[in-house]
XYZ file of N, CA, C and O in Angstrom:
476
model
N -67.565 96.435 79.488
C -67.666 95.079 78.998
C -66.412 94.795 78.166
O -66.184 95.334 77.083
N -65.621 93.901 78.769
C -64.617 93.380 77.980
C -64.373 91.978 77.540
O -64.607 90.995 78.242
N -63.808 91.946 76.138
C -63.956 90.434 75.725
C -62.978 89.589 76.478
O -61.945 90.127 76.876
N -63.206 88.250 76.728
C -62.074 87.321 77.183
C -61.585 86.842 76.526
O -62.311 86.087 75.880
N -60.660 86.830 76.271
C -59.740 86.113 75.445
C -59.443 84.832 75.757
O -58.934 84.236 74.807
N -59.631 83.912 77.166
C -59.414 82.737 77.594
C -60.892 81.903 77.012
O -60.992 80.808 76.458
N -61.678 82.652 77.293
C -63.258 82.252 76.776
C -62.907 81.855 75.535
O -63.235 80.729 75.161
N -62.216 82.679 74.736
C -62.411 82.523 72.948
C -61.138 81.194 73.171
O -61.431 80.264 72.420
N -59.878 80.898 73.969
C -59.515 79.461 73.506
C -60.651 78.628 74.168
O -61.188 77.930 73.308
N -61.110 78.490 75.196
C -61.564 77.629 75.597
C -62.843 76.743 74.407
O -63.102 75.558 74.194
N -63.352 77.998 73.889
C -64.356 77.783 72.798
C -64.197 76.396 71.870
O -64.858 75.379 71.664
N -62.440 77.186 71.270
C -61.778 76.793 70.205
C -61.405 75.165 70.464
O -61.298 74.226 69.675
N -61.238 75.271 72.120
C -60.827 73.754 72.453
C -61.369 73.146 72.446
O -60.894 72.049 72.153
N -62.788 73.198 72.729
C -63.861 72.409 73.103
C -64.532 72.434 71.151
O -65.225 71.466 70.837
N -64.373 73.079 70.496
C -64.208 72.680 69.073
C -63.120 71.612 68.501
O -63.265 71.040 67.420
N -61.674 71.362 69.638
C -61.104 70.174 68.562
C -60.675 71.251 67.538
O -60.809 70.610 66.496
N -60.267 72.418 67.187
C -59.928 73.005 66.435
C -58.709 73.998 66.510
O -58.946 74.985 67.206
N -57.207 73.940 65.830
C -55.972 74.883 66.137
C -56.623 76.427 65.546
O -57.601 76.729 64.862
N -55.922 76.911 65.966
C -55.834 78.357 65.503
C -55.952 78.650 64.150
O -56.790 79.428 63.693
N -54.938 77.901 63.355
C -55.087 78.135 61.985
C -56.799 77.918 61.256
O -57.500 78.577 60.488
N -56.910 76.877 61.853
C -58.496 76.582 61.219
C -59.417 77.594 61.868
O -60.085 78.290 61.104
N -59.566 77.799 63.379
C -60.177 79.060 63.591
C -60.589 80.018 62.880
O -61.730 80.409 62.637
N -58.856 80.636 62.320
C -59.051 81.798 61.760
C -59.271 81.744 59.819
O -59.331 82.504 58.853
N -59.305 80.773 60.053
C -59.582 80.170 58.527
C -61.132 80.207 58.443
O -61.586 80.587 57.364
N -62.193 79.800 59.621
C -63.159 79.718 59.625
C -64.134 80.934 59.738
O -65.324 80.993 59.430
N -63.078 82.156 60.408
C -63.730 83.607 60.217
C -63.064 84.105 59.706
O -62.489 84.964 60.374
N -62.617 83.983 58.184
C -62.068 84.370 57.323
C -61.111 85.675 57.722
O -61.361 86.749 57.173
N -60.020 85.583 58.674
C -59.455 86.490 59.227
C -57.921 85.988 59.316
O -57.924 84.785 59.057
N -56.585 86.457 59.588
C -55.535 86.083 59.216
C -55.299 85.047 60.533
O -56.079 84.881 61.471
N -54.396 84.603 60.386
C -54.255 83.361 61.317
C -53.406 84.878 62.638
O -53.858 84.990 63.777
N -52.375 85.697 62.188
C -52.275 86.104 63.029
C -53.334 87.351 63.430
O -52.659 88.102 64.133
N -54.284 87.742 63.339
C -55.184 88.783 63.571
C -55.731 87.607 64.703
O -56.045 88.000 65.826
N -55.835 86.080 64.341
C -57.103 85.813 65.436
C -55.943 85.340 66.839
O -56.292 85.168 68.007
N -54.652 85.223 66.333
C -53.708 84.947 67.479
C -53.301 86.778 68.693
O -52.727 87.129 69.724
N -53.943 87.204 67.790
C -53.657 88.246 68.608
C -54.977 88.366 69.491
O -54.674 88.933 70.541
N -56.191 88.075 69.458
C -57.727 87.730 70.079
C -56.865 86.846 71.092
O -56.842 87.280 72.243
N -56.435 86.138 70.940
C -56.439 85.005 71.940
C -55.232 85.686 73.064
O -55.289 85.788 74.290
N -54.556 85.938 72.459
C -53.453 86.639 73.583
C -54.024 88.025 74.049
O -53.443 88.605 74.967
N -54.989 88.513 73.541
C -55.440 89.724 74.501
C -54.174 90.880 73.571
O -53.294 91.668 73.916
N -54.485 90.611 72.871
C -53.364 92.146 72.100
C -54.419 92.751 71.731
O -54.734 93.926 71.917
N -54.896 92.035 71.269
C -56.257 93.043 70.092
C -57.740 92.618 70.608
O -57.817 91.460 71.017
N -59.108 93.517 70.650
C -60.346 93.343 70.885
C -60.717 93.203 69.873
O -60.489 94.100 69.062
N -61.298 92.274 69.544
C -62.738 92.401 68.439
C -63.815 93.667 68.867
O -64.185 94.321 69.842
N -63.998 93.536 67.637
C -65.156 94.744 67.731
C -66.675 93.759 68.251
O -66.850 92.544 68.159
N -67.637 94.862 68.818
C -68.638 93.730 69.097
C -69.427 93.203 68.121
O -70.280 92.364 68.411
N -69.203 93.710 66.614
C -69.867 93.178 65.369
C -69.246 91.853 65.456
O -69.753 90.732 65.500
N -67.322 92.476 65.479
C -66.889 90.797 65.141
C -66.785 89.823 66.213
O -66.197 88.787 65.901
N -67.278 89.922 67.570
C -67.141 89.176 68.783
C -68.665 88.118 68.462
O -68.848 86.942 68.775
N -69.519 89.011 67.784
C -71.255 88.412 67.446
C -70.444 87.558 66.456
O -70.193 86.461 66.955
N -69.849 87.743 64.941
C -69.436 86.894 64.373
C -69.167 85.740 64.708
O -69.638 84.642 64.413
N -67.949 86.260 65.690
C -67.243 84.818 65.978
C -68.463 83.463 66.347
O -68.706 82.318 65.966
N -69.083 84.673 67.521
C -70.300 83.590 67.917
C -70.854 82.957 67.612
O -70.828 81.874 68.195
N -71.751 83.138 66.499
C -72.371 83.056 65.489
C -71.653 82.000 64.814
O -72.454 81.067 64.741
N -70.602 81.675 64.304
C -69.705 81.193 63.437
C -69.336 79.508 64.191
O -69.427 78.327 63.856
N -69.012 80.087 65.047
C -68.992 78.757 66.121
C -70.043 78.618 67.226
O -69.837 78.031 68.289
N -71.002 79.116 66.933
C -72.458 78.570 67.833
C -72.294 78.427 68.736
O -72.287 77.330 69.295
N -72.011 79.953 69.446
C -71.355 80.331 70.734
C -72.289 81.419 71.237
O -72.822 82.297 70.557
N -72.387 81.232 72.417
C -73.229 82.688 73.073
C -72.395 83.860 73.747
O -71.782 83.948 74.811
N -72.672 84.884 72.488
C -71.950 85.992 72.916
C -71.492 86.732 73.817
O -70.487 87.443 73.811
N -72.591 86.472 74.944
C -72.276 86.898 76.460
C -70.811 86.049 76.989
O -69.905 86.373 77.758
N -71.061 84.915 76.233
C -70.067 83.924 77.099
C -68.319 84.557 76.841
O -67.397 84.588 77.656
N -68.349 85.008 75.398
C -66.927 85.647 75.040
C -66.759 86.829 75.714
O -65.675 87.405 75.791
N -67.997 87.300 76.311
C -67.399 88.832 76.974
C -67.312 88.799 78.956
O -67.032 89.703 79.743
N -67.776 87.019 79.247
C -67.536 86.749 80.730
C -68.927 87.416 81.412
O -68.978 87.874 82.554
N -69.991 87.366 80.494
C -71.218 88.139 80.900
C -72.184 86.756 81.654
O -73.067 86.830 82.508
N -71.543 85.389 80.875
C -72.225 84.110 81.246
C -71.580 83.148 81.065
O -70.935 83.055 80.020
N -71.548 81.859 82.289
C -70.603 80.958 81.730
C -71.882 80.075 80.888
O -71.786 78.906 81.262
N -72.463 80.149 80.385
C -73.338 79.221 79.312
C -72.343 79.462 77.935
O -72.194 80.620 77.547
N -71.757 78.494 77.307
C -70.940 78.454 76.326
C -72.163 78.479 74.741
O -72.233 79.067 73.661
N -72.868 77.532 75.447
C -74.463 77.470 73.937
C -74.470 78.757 73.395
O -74.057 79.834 73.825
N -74.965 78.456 72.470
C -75.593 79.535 71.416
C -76.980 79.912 72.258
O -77.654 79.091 72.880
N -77.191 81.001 72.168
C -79.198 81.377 73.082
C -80.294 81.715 71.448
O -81.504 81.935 71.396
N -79.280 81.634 70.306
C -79.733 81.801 69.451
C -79.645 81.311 68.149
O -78.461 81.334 67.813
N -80.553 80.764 67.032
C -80.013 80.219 66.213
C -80.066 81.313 64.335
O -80.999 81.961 63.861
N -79.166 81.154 63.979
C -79.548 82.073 62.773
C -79.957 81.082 61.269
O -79.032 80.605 60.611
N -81.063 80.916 60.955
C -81.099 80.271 59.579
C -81.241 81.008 58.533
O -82.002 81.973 58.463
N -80.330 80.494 57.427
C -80.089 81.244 56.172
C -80.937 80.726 54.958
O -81.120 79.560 54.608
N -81.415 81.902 54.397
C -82.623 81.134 53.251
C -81.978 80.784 52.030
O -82.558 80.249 51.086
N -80.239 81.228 52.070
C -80.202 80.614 50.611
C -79.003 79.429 51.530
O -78.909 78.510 50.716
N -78.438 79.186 52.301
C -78.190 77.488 52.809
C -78.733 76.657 53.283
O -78.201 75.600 53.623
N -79.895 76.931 53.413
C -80.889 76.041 54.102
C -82.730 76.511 53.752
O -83.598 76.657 54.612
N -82.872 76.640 52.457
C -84.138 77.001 52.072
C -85.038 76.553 52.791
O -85.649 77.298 53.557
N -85.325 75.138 52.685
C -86.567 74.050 53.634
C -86.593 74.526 54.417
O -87.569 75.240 54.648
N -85.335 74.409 55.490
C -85.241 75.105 56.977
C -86.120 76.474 57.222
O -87.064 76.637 57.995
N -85.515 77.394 56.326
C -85.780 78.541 56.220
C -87.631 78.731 56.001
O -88.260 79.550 56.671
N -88.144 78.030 55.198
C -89.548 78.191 55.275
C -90.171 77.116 56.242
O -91.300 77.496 56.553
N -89.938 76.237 56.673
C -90.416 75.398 57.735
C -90.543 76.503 59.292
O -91.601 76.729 59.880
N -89.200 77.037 59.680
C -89.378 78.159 60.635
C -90.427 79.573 60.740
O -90.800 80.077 61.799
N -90.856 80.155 59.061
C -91.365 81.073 58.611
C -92.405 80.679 58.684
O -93.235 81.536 58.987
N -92.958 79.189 58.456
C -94.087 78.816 58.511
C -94.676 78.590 59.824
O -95.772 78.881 60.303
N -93.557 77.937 60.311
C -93.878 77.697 62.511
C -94.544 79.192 62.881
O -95.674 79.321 63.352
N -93.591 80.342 62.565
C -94.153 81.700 63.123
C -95.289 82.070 62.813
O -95.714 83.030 63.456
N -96.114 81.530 61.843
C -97.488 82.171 61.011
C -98.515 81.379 61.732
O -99.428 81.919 62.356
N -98.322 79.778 61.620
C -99.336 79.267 61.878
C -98.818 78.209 63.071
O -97.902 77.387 63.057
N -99.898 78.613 64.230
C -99.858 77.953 65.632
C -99.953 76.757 65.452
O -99.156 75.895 65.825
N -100.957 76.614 64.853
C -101.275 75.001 64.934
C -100.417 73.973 64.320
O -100.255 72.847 64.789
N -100.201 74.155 63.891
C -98.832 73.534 62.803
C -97.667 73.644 63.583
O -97.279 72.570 64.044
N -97.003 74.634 63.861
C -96.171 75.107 64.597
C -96.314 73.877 66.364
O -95.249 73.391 66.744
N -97.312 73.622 67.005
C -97.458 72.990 67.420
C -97.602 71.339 67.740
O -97.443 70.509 68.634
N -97.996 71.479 66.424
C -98.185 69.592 65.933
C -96.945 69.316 66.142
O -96.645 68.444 66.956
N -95.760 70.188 65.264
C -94.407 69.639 64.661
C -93.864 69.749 66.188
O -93.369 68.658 66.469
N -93.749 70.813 67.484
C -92.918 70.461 68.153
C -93.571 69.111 68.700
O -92.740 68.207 68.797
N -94.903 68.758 69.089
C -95.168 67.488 69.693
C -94.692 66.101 68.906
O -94.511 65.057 69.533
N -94.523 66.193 67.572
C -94.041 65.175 66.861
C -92.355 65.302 67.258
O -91.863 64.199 67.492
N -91.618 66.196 67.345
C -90.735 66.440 67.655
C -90.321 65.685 68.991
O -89.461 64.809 69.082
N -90.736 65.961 69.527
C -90.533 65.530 71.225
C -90.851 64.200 71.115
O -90.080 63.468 71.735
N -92.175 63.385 70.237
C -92.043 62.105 70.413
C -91.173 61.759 69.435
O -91.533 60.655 69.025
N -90.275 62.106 68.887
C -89.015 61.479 68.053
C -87.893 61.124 68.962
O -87.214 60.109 69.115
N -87.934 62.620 69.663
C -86.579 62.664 71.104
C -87.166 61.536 71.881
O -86.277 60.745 72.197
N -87.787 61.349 72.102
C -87.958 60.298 73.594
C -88.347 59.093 73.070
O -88.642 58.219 73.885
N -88.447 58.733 71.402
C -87.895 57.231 70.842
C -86.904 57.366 70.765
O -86.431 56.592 71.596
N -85.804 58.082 70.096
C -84.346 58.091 70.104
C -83.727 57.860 71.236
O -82.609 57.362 71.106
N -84.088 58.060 72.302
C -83.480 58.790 73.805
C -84.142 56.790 74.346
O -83.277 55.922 74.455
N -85.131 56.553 74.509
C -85.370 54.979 74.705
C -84.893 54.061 73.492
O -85.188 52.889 73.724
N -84.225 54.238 72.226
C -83.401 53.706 71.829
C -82.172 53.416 72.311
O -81.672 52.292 72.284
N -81.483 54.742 72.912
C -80.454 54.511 72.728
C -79.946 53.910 74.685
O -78.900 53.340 74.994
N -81.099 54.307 75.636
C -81.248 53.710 76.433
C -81.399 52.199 76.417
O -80.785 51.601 77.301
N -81.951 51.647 75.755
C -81.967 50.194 75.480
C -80.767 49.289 74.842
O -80.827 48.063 74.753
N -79.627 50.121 74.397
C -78.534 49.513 73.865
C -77.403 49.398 74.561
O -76.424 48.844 74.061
């Protein structure tokens, strides 16, 4: 399994984002992440998950395992997003609840979605 390095610009492009900010964004030197992109250097697969992770990318996709660019996963943090963080903790405990909210959910999407159809 090897990382792509065309995968990781393509990422970056489809972010609207240069290199410098990239590597600004995984706190790594501007040239450490120019060397990722030219195929000099591999990330390790801790830091290939990073990257992913960082830019809400699916890890398979940087190693050419899948062209699905999405994230397959989401990570929430309990001290940047507390609410979040117990709203999800709470979905996992209790079904019923957990259930109500995606059906309220879905009828939000499909007023938004016939909103924006109507304009």
């Amino acid at each position: 399994m090897n990382f792509c390095p065309e995968r990781l610009i393509q990422l970056r492009t489809s972010l609207n984002i240069n290199k410098a900010e990239a590597a600004r964004q995984l706190n790594i030197s501007a040239m450490a992440y120019g060397r990722y992109e030219r195929g000099e250097r591999e990330p390790s697969y801790q830091s290939a998950c990073f990257i992913a992770q960082t830019f809400h990318c699916n890890v398979d996709f940087l190693y050419g395992i899948s062209d699905q660019m999405e994230a397959d996963q989401i990570i929430v943090s309990r001290s940047e997003s507390p609410e979040l963080y117990e709203l999800v903790q709470t979905m996992q405990t209790d079904q019923e609840l957990r259930s109500r909210i995606l059906t309220y959910v879905r009828e939000l999407s499909y007023k938004k979605t016939e909103e924006l159809s109507c304009k």
